[in-house]
Amino acid sequence: MAKIPCDEAILKLRSDKEDRDHDKAAEKIVKLTGELGEEDDQDQEKPFDPAVERIKDGFIHKYPDLYRQLAEEQHPKFLVFACSDSRVSPSFILNFKPGEAFTARNIANMVPAFNQLRYSGVGAVIEYAVDHLGVENVLVIGHSRCGGIKALMSLDGTSADGTASNDFIDDWVKIGLPAKAKVESQWPDASFEEKCALCEKESVNLSLVNLLTYPYVRAAVANGGLKLMGGYYDFVNGNFKLWEAAFDVKPAIII
């Protein structure tokens, strides 16, 4: 029997192994796709799911021509901070079209002071919108009946057993403590509901002040390229108040 050289034998073994591996991989793919097909069949047999149906019925791809333009790049004029509250979507309230507003939503529409360790998510939004997209306006929108502000005004630090009342909410709304302190100091005789309404606006002003702790915001404001504005949406009475934060920020002097 003719002997196969060692190198050729190794190559043949490798080739046979690769063929076997390929066949096994192909079998696995066929099996997985078959299982996915079975799942699709099962999905068709699932009972009516109102959440899924609401999403399917609600999806509308509006403005196809606009989206083709936006696929290339975006140039929003606004950075908007709004509350996560389901009643106060900024795009719905102010009729923003796609590409007009870069938006961040959180509990009580708060903007914390610059802090790379604790609030990098908010910082990333501000940095990207101001430093990279070049927005011309930052709008912070407060609103009536805000649950986050109510939590802030109710804050006593701990529950009955001495632990924090919530895992995240209490710590987050503490960003607004200076606004709460101002309300308690200037309107000590107001009712709790009145204090909440006052704090809903004061927390917006606090966020506007905090925005200036971000170097890119401060530089853009000083150079006249960025305007900071506060807004308040009273959805109970159906009105919207808007004000501009007039800060006398001067450009830095390079020595």
Coordinates of N, CA, C and O in Angstrom, one line a residue, residues 74-83 90-91 94 96-97 99-106 109-112 120-142 204 207-208 210-212 214 216-218 220-221 225-231 240 242-243:
Q74 N -28.3 64.9 11.5 CA -29.4 65.7 12.2 C -28.8 67.0 12.6 O -27.6 67.1 13.0
H75 N -29.6 68.0 12.6 CA -29.2 69.4 13.1 C -30.3 70.0 14.0 O -30.9 71.0 13.6
P76 N -30.6 69.3 15.1 CA -31.7 69.9 16.0 C -31.3 71.3 16.5 O -30.1 71.5 16.8
K77 N -32.3 72.1 16.7 CA -32.1 73.4 17.2 C -32.3 73.4 18.8 O -31.8 74.4 19.4
F78 N -32.9 72.4 19.3 CA -33.3 72.4 20.7 C -32.7 71.1 21.4 O -32.7 70.0 20.8
L79 N -32.2 71.3 22.6 CA -32.0 70.2 23.6 C -33.1 70.4 24.6 O -33.2 71.5 25.2
V80 N -34.0 69.4 24.8 CA -35.1 69.6 25.7 C -35.0 68.6 26.9 O -34.8 67.4 26.6
F81 N -35.1 69.1 28.1 CA -35.2 68.2 29.3 C -36.6 68.2 29.7 O -37.2 69.3 30.0
A82 N -37.2 67.1 29.8 CA -38.6 67.0 30.2 C -38.8 65.8 31.2 O -37.9 65.0 31.3
C83 N -39.9 65.8 31.8 CA -40.2 64.7 32.8 C -40.6 63.4 32.1 O -41.2 63.5 31.0
P90 N -42.9 66.1 25.4 CA -42.5 67.4 24.8 C -42.8 67.5 23.3 O -43.2 68.5 22.8
S91 N -42.7 66.3 22.6 CA -43.0 66.4 21.1 C -44.5 66.6 20.9 O -44.9 67.2 19.9
L94 N -45.4 70.5 22.2 CA -44.8 71.6 21.4 C -44.8 71.2 19.9 O -44.2 72.0 19.1
F96 N -43.1 69.2 18.1 CA -41.8 69.1 17.5 C -41.8 68.0 16.4 O -42.4 66.9 16.6
K97 N -41.2 68.3 15.3 CA -41.1 67.3 14.2 C -39.8 66.5 14.4 O -38.9 67.0 15.1
G99 N -36.2 65.5 14.2 CA -35.0 66.2 13.8 C -35.0 67.6 14.5 O -33.9 68.3 14.4
E100 N -36.0 68.0 15.1 CA -36.1 69.4 15.7 C -35.5 69.5 17.1 O -34.9 70.5 17.5
A101 N -35.7 68.4 17.9 CA -35.4 68.5 19.3 C -34.6 67.2 19.7 O -35.1 66.1 19.5
F102 N -33.5 67.4 20.3 CA -32.7 66.3 21.0 C -33.3 66.3 22.4 O -33.2 67.3 23.1
T103 N -33.8 65.1 22.9 CA -34.6 65.1 24.1 C -34.1 64.2 25.1 O -33.6 63.1 24.8
A104 N -34.1 64.6 26.4 CA -33.8 63.8 27.5 C -34.9 63.9 28.5 O -35.4 65.0 28.8
R105 N -35.4 62.7 29.0 CA -36.5 62.7 30.0 C -36.1 61.9 31.2 O -35.4 60.9 31.1
N106 N -36.5 62.5 32.4 CA -36.2 61.8 33.6 C -37.2 62.2 34.7 O -38.1 63.0 34.4
N109 N -37.8 66.1 35.5 CA -37.1 66.9 34.5 C -35.9 67.6 35.1 O -35.7 68.8 34.9
M110 N -35.1 66.9 35.9 CA -34.0 67.6 36.6 C -32.7 67.5 35.9 O -32.4 66.5 35.2
V111 N -31.9 68.6 35.9 CA -30.5 68.6 35.4 C -29.6 68.8 36.6 O -29.6 69.8 37.2
P112 N -28.8 67.7 36.9 CA -27.9 67.9 38.0 C -26.7 68.7 37.7 O -26.4 68.9 36.5
S120 N -23.3 60.7 34.7 CA -22.6 60.7 33.4 C -23.6 60.6 32.3 O -23.4 61.0 31.2
G121 N -24.8 59.9 32.6 CA -25.8 59.8 31.5 C -26.4 61.2 31.1 O -26.5 61.5 29.9
V122 N -26.7 62.0 32.1 CA -27.1 63.4 31.8 C -26.0 64.2 31.1 O -26.2 64.9 30.2
G123 N -24.8 64.0 31.7 CA -23.7 64.8 31.1 C -23.4 64.4 29.7 O -23.1 65.3 28.8
A124 N -23.6 63.1 29.3 CA -23.4 62.7 27.9 C -24.4 63.3 27.0 O -24.0 63.7 25.9
V125 N -25.6 63.5 27.4 CA -26.7 64.1 26.6 C -26.3 65.5 26.4 O -26.4 66.0 25.2
I126 N -25.9 66.3 27.4 CA -25.6 67.7 27.3 C -24.4 67.9 26.4 O -24.4 68.7 25.5
E127 N -23.3 67.1 26.7 CA -22.1 67.2 25.9 C -22.4 67.0 24.4 O -21.9 67.7 23.5
Y128 N -23.1 65.9 24.1 CA -23.3 65.6 22.7 C -24.2 66.6 22.0 O -23.9 67.1 20.9
A129 N -25.3 67.1 22.7 CA -26.2 68.1 22.1 C -25.5 69.4 21.9 O -25.6 70.0 20.8
V130 N -24.7 69.9 22.8 CA -24.1 71.2 22.8 C -22.8 71.2 22.0 O -22.6 72.0 21.1
D131 N -21.9 70.2 22.3 CA -20.6 70.2 21.8 C -20.5 69.6 20.4 O -19.6 69.9 19.6
H132 N -21.4 68.6 20.1 CA -21.3 67.9 18.9 C -22.4 68.3 17.9 O -22.1 68.4 16.7
L133 N -23.6 68.4 18.3 CA -24.7 68.8 17.5 C -24.9 70.3 17.3 O -25.5 70.7 16.3
G134 N -24.4 71.0 18.3 CA -24.4 72.5 18.2 C -25.8 73.0 18.3 O -26.2 74.0 17.6
V135 N -26.6 72.5 19.2 CA -28.0 73.0 19.4 C -27.9 74.5 19.8 O -26.9 74.9 20.4
E136 N -28.9 75.3 19.5 CA -28.9 76.7 19.8 C -29.7 77.1 21.1 O -29.6 78.2 21.6
N137 N -30.5 76.1 21.5 CA -31.4 76.4 22.7 C -31.5 75.1 23.6 O -31.5 74.0 23.1
V138 N -31.5 75.4 24.9 CA -31.7 74.3 25.8 C -33.0 74.7 26.6 O -33.1 75.8 27.2
L139 N -34.0 73.9 26.6 CA -35.3 74.1 27.2 C -35.5 73.1 28.3 O -35.5 71.9 28.0
V140 N -35.8 73.5 29.5 CA -36.1 72.6 30.6 C -37.6 72.8 30.9 O -38.0 74.0 31.2
I141 N -38.4 71.8 30.8 CA -39.9 71.9 30.9 C -40.3 71.2 32.2 O -40.2 70.0 32.4
G142 N -40.9 72.0 33.1 CA -41.6 71.5 34.3 C -43.0 71.3 34.0 O -43.5 71.8 32.9
V204 N -37.1 74.0 37.9 CA -36.7 74.3 36.5 C -35.6 75.4 36.6 O -34.5 75.3 35.9
S207 N -32.3 73.8 37.6 CA -31.7 73.1 36.5 C -31.0 74.0 35.5 O -29.9 73.7 35.0
L208 N -31.6 75.2 35.3 CA -31.0 76.2 34.4 C -29.6 76.7 35.0 O -28.7 76.9 34.2
N210 N -27.8 74.9 37.1 CA -26.9 73.7 37.0 C -26.3 73.5 35.6 O -25.2 73.0 35.5
L211 N -27.1 73.9 34.6 CA -26.5 73.8 33.2 C -25.2 74.5 33.0 O -24.4 74.1 32.3
L212 N -25.1 75.6 33.7 CA -23.9 76.5 33.6 C -22.7 75.8 34.2 O -21.6 76.3 34.0
Y214 N -21.6 73.0 33.3 CA -21.1 72.2 32.2 C -20.2 73.1 31.4 O -20.8 74.1 30.9
Y216 N -19.0 73.2 28.4 CA -19.4 73.4 27.0 C -20.7 74.3 26.9 O -20.8 75.2 26.0
V217 N -21.6 74.2 27.9 CA -22.7 75.1 28.0 C -22.3 76.5 28.4 O -22.7 77.4 27.7
R218 N -21.5 76.6 29.3 CA -21.0 77.9 29.8 C -20.3 78.7 28.6 O -20.5 79.8 28.4
A220 N -20.7 78.2 25.4 CA -21.6 78.5 24.3 C -22.5 79.7 24.7 O -22.8 80.5 23.9
V221 N -22.9 79.7 26.0 CA -23.7 80.8 26.4 C -22.9 82.1 26.4 O -23.4 83.2 25.9
G225 N -23.9 81.7 21.5 CA -24.4 80.7 20.6 C -25.4 79.8 21.2 O -25.9 78.9 20.6
L226 N -25.8 80.0 22.5 CA -26.7 79.1 23.2 C -27.6 79.9 24.1 O -27.1 80.7 24.9
K227 N -28.9 79.6 24.1 CA -29.9 80.3 24.9 C -30.4 79.2 25.9 O -30.8 78.1 25.4
L228 N -30.6 79.6 27.1 CA -31.2 78.7 28.1 C -32.6 79.2 28.5 O -32.8 80.3 28.8
M229 N -33.6 78.3 28.4 CA -35.0 78.7 28.6 C -35.6 77.7 29.6 O -35.3 76.5 29.6
G230 N -36.6 78.2 30.4 CA -37.4 77.4 31.2 C -38.8 77.4 30.7 O -39.3 78.4 30.1
G231 N -39.5 76.3 30.9 CA -40.9 76.2 30.5 C -41.7 75.5 31.6 O -41.2 74.7 32.4
F240 N -49.1 77.0 28.7 CA -47.7 76.8 28.8 C -47.0 78.1 29.0 O -47.2 79.1 28.2
L242 N -43.3 80.2 29.3 CA -41.9 80.2 28.8 C -41.1 81.4 29.3 O -41.6 82.5 29.3
W243 N -39.9 81.1 29.8 CA -39.1 82.3 30.2 C -37.6 82.0 29.9 O -37.2 80.8 29.8

